[in-house]
CSV table of C-alpha atoms and ligand atoms in Angstrom, one decimal:
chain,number,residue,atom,x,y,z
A,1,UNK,CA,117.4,197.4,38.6
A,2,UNK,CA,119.0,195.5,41.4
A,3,UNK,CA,121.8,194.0,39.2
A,4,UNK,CA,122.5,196.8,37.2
A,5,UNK,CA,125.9,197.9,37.6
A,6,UNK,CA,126.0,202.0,37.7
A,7,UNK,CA,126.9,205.0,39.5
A,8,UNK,CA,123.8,206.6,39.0
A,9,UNK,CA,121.0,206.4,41.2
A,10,UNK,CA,118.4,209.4,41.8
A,11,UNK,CA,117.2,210.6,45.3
A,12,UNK,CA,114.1,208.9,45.2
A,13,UNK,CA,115.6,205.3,44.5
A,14,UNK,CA,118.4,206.4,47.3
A,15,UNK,CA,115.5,207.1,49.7
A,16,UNK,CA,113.3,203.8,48.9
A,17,UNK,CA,116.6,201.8,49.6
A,18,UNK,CA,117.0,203.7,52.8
A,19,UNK,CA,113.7,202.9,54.2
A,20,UNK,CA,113.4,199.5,52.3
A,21,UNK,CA,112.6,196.5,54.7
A,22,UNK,CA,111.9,193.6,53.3
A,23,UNK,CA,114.8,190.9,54.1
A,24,UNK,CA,114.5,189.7,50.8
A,25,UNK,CA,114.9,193.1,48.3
A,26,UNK,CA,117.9,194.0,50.8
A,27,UNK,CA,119.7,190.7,49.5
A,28,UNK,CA,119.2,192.0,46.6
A,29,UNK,CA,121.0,195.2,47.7
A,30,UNK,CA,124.1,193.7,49.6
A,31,UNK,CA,124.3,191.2,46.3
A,32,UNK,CA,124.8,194.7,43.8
A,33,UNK,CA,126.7,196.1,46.0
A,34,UNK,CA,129.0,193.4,46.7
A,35,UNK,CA,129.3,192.5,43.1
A,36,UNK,CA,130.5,196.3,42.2
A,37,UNK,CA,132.8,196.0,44.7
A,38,UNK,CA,134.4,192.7,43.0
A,39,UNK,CA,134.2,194.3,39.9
A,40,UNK,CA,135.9,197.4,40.7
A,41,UNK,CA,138.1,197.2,43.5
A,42,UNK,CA,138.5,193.1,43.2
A,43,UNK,CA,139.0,190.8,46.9
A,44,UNK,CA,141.7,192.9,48.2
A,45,UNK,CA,141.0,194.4,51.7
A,46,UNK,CA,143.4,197.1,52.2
A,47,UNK,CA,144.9,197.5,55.8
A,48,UNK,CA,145.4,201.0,56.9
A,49,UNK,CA,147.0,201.5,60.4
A,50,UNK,CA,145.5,203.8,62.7
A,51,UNK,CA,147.4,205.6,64.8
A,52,UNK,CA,145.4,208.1,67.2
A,53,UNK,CA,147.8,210.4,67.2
A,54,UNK,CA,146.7,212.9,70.2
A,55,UNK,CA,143.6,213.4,72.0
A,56,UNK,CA,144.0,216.9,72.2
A,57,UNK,CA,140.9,218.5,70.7
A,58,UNK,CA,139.9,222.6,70.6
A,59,UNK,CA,136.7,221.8,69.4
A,60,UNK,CA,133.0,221.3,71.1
A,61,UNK,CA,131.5,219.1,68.6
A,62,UNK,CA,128.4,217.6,70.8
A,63,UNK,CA,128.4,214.2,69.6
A,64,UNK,CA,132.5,213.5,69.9
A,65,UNK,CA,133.8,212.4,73.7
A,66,UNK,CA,137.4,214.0,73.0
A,67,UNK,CA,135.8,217.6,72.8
A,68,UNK,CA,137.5,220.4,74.5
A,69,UNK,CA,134.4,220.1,77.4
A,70,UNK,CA,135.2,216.6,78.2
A,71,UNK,CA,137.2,217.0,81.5
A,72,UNK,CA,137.0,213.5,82.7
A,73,UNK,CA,139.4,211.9,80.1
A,74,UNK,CA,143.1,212.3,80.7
A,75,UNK,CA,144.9,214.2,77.2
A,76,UNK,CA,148.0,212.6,75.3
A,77,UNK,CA,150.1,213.6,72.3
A,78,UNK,CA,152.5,210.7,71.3
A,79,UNK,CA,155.9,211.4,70.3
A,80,UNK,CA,157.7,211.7,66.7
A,81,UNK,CA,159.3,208.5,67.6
A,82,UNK,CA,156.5,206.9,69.1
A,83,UNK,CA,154.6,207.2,66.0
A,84,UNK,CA,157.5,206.5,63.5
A,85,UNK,CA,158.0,203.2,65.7
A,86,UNK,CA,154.2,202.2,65.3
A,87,UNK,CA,154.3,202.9,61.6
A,88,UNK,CA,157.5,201.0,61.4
A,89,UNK,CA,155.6,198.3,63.0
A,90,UNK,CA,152.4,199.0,60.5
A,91,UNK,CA,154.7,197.8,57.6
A,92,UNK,CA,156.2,195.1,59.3
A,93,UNK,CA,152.7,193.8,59.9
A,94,UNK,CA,152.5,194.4,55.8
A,95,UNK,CA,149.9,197.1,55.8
A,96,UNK,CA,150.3,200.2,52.7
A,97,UNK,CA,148.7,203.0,54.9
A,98,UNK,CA,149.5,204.6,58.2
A,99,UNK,CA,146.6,207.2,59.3
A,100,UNK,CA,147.4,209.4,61.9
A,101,UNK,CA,143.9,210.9,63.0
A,102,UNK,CA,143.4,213.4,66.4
A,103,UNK,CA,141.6,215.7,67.5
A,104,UNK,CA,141.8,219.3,66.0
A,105,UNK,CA,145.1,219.9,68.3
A,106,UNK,CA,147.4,223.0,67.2
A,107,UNK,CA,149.8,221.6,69.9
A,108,UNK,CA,150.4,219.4,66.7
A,109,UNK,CA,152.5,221.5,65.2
A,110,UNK,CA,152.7,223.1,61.6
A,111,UNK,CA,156.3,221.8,61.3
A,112,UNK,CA,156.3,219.2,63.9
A,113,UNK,CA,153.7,217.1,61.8
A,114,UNK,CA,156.0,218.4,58.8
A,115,UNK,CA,158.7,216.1,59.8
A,116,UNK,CA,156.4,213.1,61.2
A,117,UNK,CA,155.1,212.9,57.5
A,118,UNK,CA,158.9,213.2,56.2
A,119,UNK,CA,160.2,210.7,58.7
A,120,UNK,CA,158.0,207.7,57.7
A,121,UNK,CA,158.7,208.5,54.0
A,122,UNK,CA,161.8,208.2,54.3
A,123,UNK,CA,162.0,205.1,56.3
A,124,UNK,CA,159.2,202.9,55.1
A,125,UNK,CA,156.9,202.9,51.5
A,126,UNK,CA,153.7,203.3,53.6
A,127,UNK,CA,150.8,205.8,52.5
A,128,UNK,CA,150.1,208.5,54.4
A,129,UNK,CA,147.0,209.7,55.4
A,130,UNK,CA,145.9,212.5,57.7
A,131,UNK,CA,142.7,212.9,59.4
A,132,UNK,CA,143.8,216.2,62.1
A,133,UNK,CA,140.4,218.1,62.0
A,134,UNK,CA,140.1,221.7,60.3
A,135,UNK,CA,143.8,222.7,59.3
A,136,UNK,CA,144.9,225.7,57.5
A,137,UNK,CA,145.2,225.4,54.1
A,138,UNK,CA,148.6,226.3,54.0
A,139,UNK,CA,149.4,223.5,56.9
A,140,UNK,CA,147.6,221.3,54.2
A,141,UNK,CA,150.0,222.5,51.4
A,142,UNK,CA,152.8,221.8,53.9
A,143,UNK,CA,152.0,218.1,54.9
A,144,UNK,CA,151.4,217.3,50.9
A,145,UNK,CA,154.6,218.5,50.1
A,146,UNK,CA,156.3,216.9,53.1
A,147,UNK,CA,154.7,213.5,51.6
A,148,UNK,CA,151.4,212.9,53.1
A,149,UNK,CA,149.0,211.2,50.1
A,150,UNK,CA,145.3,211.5,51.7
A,151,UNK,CA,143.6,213.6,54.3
A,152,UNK,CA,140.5,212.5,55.6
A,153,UNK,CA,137.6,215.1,56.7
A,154,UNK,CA,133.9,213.5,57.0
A,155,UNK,CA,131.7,216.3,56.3
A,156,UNK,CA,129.3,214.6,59.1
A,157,UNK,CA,125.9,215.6,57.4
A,158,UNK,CA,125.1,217.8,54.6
A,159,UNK,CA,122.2,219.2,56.5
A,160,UNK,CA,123.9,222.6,56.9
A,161,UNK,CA,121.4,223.5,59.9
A,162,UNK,CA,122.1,220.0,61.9
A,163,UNK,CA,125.8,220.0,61.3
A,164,UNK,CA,126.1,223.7,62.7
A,165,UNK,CA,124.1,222.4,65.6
A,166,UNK,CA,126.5,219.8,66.0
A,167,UNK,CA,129.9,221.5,65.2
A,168,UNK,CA,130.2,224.7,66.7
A,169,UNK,CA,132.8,227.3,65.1
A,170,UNK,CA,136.3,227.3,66.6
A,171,UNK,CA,135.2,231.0,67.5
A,172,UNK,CA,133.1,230.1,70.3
A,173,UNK,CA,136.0,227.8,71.5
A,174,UNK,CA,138.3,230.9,71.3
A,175,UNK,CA,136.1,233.2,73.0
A,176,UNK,CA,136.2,230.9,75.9
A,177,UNK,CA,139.8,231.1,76.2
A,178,UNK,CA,139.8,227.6,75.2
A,179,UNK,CA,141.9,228.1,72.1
A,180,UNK,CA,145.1,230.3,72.6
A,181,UNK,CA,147.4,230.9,69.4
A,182,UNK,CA,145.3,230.0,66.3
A,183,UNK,CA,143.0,232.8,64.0
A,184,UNK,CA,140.1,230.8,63.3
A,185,UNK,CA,140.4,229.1,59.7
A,186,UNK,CA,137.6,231.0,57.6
A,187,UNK,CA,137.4,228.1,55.0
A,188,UNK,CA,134.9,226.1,56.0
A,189,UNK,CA,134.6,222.7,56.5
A,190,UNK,CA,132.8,221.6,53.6
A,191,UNK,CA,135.5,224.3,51.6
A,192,UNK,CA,138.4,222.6,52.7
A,193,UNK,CA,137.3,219.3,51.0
A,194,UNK,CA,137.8,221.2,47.9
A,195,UNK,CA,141.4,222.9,49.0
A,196,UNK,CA,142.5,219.1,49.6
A,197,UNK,CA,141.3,217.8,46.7
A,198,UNK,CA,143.2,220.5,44.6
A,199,UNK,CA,146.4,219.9,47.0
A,200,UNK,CA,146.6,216.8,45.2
A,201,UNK,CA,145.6,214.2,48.1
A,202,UNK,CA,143.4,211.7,47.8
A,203,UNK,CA,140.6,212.6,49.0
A,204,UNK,CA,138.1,210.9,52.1
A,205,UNK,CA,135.3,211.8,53.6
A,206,UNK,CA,131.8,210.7,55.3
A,207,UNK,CA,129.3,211.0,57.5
A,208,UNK,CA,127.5,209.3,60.7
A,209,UNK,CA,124.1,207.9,60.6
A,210,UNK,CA,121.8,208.4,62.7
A,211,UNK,CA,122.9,211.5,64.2
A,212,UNK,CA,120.3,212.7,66.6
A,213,UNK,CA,118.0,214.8,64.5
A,214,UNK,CA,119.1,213.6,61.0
A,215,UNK,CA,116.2,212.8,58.5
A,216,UNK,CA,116.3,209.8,55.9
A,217,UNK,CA,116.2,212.4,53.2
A,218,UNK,CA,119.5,214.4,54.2
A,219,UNK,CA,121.0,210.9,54.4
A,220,UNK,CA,119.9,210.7,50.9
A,221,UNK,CA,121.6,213.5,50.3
A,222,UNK,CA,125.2,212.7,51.8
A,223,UNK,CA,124.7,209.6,49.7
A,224,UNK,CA,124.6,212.0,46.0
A,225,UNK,CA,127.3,213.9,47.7
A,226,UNK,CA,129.7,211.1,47.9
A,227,UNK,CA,129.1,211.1,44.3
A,228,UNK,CA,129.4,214.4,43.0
A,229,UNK,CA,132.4,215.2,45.7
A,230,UNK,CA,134.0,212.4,43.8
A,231,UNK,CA,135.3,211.0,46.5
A,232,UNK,CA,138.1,208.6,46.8
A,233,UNK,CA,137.5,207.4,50.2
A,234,UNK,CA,134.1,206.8,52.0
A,235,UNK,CA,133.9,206.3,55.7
A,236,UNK,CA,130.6,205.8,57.6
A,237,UNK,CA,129.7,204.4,60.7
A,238,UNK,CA,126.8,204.3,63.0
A,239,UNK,CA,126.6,207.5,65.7
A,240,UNK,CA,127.3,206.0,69.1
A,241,UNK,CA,126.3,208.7,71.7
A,242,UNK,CA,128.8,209.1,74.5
A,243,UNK,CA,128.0,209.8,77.6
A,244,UNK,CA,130.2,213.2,78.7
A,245,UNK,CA,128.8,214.8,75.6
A,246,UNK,CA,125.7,216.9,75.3
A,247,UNK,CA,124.2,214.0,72.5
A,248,UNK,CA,124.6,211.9,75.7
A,249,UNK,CA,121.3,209.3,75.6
A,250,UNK,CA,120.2,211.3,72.6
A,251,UNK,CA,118.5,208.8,70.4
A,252,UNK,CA,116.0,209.2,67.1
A,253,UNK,CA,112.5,208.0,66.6
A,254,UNK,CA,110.0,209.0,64.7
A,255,UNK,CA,109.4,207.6,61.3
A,256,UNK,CA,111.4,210.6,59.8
A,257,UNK,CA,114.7,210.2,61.7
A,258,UNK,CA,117.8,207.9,60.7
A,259,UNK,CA,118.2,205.0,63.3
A,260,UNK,CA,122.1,204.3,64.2
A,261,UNK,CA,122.3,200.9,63.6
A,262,UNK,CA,124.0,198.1,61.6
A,263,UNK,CA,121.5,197.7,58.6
A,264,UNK,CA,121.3,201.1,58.2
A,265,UNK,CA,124.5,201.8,58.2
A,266,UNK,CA,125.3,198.7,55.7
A,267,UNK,CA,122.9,200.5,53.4
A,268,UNK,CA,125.0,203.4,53.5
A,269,UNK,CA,128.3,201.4,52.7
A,270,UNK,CA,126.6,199.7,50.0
A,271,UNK,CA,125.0,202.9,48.4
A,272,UNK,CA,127.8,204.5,48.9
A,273,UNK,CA,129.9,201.2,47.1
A,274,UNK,CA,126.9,201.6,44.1
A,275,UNK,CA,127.6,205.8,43.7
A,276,UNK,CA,131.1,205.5,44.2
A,277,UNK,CA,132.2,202.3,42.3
A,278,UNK,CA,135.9,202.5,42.8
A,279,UNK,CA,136.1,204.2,45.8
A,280,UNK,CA,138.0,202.5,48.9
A,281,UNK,CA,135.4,202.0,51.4
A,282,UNK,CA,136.3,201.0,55.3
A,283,UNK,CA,134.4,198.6,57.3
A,284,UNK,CA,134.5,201.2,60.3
A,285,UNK,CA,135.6,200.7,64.0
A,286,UNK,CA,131.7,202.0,64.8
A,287,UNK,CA,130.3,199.4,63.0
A,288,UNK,CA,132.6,196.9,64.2
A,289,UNK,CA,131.4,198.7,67.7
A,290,UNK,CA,127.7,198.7,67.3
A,291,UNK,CA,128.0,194.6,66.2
A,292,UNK,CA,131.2,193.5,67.3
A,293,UNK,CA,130.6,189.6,66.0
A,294,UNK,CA,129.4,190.5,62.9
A,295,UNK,CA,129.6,194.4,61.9
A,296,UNK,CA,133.2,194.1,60.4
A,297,UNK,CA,132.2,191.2,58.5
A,298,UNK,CA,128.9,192.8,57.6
A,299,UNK,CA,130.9,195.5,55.9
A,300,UNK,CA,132.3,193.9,53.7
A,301,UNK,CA,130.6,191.6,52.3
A,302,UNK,CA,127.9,195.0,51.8
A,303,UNK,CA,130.5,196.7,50.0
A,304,UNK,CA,133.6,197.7,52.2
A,305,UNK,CA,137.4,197.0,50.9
A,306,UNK,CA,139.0,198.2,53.9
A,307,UNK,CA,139.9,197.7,57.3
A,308,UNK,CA,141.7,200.0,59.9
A,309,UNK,CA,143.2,197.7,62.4
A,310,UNK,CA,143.9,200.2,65.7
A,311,UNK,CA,148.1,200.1,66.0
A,312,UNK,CA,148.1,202.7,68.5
A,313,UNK,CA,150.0,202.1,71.9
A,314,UNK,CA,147.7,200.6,74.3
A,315,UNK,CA,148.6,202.7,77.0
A,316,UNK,CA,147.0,205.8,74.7
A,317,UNK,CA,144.2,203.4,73.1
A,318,UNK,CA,141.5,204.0,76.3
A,319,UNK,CA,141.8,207.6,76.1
A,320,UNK,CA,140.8,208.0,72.4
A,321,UNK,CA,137.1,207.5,73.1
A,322,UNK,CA,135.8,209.7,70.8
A,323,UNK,CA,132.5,207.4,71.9
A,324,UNK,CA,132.3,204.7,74.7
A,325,UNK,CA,133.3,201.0,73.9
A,326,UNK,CA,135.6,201.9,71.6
A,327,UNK,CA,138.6,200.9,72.6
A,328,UNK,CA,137.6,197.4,73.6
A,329,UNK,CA,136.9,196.1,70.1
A,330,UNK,CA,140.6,197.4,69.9
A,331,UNK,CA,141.8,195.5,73.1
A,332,UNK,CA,145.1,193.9,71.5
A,333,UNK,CA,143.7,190.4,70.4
A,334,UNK,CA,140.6,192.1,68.2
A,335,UNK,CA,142.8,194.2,65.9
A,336,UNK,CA,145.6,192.1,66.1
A,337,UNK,CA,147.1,191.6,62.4
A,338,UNK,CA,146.4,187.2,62.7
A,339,UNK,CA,142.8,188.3,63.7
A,340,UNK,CA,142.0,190.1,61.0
A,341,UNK,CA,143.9,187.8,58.8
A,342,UNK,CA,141.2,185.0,60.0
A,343,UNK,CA,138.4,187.4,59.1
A,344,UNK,CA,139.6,187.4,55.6
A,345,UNK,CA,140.0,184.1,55.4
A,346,UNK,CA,136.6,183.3,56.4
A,347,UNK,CA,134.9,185.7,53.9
A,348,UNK,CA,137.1,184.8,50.9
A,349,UNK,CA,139.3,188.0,50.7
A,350,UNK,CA,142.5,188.7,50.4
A,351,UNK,CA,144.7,191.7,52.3
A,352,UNK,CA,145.6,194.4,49.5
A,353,UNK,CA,149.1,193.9,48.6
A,354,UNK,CA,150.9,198.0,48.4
A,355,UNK,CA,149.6,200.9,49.4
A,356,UNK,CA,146.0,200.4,48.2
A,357,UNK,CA,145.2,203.6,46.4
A,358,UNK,CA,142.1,204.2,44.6
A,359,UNK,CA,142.0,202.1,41.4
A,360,UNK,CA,145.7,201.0,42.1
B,1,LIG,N1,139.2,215.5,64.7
B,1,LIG,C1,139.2,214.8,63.4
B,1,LIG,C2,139.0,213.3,63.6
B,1,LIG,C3,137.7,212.9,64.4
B,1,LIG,S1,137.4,211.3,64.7
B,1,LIG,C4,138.0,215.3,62.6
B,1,LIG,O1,137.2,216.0,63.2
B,1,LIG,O2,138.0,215.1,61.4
B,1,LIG,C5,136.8,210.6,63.2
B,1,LIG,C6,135.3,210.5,63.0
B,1,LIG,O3,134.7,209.8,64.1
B,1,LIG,C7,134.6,211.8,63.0
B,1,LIG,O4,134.7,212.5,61.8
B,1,LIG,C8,133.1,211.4,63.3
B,1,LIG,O5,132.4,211.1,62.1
B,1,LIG,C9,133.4,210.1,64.1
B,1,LIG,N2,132.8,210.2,65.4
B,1,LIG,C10,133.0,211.1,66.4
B,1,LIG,N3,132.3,210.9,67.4
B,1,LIG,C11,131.4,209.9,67.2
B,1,LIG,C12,130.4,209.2,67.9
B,1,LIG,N4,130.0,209.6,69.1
B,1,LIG,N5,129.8,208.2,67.3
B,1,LIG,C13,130.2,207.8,66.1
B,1,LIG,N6,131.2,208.3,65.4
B,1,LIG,C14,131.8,209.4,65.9
């Protein structure tokens, strides 16, 4: 089975390959996986800019340090012309993408986003992609027509009960006072995956591992998920509990409960890689947190294709600690463009030439 090449795979064999053990069947894993990824998506690691756009959040999500509760970080929003600079600077360093991710931050205009999106169009040929939380649909419609190209919403689990545990409504957040302008969206989560996908984006999404409380069979599941959501992007990456959250010290055991670390996780990216043959996978900034040596690496030669080198202004970079550590695999040698150029290097690959969408 090991080298077949296919994007079918039933629960069970997901499961076995979750709990699997033996050093020697996972090389026979990372080998399939790794040999999909040449044969699909070829040597080319795509280099998507990150730009943490704001840390602004109206959410409570328990396992994410830039939730509303979280009063001990200090809150930015950069600029319009902060961020068309950095993207101007994302192309100069050759990247295809620019991502602006944030928290879920209506401070972030409708409109104002509107003309971010239009602005870098029309000064560079970068992608777009958005990762801003739980828009409106209609914002969505907006930013797609303005230009953006991919929107990026992990659906986190696809335990329904853990994720509601986990990700409170924007109601409660309202109720408090917490939220002033905004109706709550009524399309869910998991609905807007399906109102992005039809806006034409391309389409990312993924999940944590080992949240507290998630089971090796609901991983399974979010596995077949990235499969039947079709999805053209795939991001995972170990949870990392931070410590102003109330997942702070949370961690799993139990034989039934996902652990949060770097071989699980590389069996996620390489079952994801075997579901999702084409699909543009990141080695994650969690994984490169969790293992900063090796976890990078790791990725991709497990299946990953991408990296998301952190181009956001350092004086903004320590307050985007969505969990602790973060920022200091992004202190400005680690992500620096010659740095990940050696990392390349070293493993054989290439960085993608253009903007690095799926199958192109
Ligand atoms: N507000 C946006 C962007 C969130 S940050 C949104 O909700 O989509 C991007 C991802 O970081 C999240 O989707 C989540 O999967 C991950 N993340 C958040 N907190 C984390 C933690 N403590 N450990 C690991 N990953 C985390």
């Amino acid at each position: 089975m090991a080298n077949a090449f296919s994007g079918q795979l039933d629960k069970a064999t997901v499961l076995a390959w979750l709990l699997e053990k033996d050093a020697a069947k996972l090389q026979s894993l990372w080998r399939w996986a790794d040999e999909v990824r040449a044969k699909t998506v070829g040597d080319q690691v795509h280099l998507r800019g990150l730009l943490e756009v704001s840390n602004y959040c109206a959410r409570q999500c328990s396992y994410c340090g830039i939730r509303t509760g979280n009063k001990s970080i200090a809150r930015y929003r950069m600029t319009a012309d902060e961020i068309v600079q950095a993207a101007r600077q994302a192309a100069s360093f050759g990247y295809g993408t620019v991502v602006l991710q944030g928290g879920e931050d209506f401070g972030l205009t409708t409109a104002w986003v509107e003309d971010v999106v239009r602005r870098i169009k029309a000064e560079t040929d970068l992608a777009i992609t958005l990762s801003l939380g739980e828009r409106f649909p209609k914002e969505l419609e907006r930013w797609r027509k303005a230009g953006a190209d991919r929107y990026l919403l992990r659906f986190e689990t696809s335990d329904q009960r853990l994720f509601d545990r986990i990700h409170p409504p924007l109601k409660a957040a309202l109720a408090a006072g917490q939220v002033e302008s905004n109706a709550p969206n009524n399309v869910s989560r998991w609905e807007l995956l399906t109102v992005i996908r039809d806006l034409g984006y391309e389409l990312g999404s993924g999940v944590m591992v080992g949240i507290p409380g998630q089971t090796w069979e609901s991983l399974a599941d979010d596995i077949l998920w990235f499969g039947k959501l079709d999805l053209d992007m795939i991001g995972v990456g170990p949870f990392i509990p931070h410590p102003e959250t109330p997942l702070a010290g949370a961690v799993n055991s139990g034989p039934d409960l996902v652990t949060a670390d770097v071989e699980t996780t590389c069996k996620v990216v390489a079952l994801a890689r075997i579901v999702r043959p084409d699909a543009n996978i990141p080695a994650t900034t969690a994984l490169g947190t969790v293992d900063r040596v090796n976890g990078r690496e790791l990725g991709l030669r497990r299946g990953a294709n991408v990296i998301m080198p952190n181009i956001t202004p350092l004086k903004y970079r320590q307050a985007y600690e969505i969990y602790p550590d973060k920022a200091a695999l992004n202190a400005p040698t680690e992500d620096e463009p010659d740095t990940v150029m050696e990392l390349l290097n070293q493993i054989d690959r290439v960085p993608g030439v253009g903007q690095g969408k799926r199958g192109g």
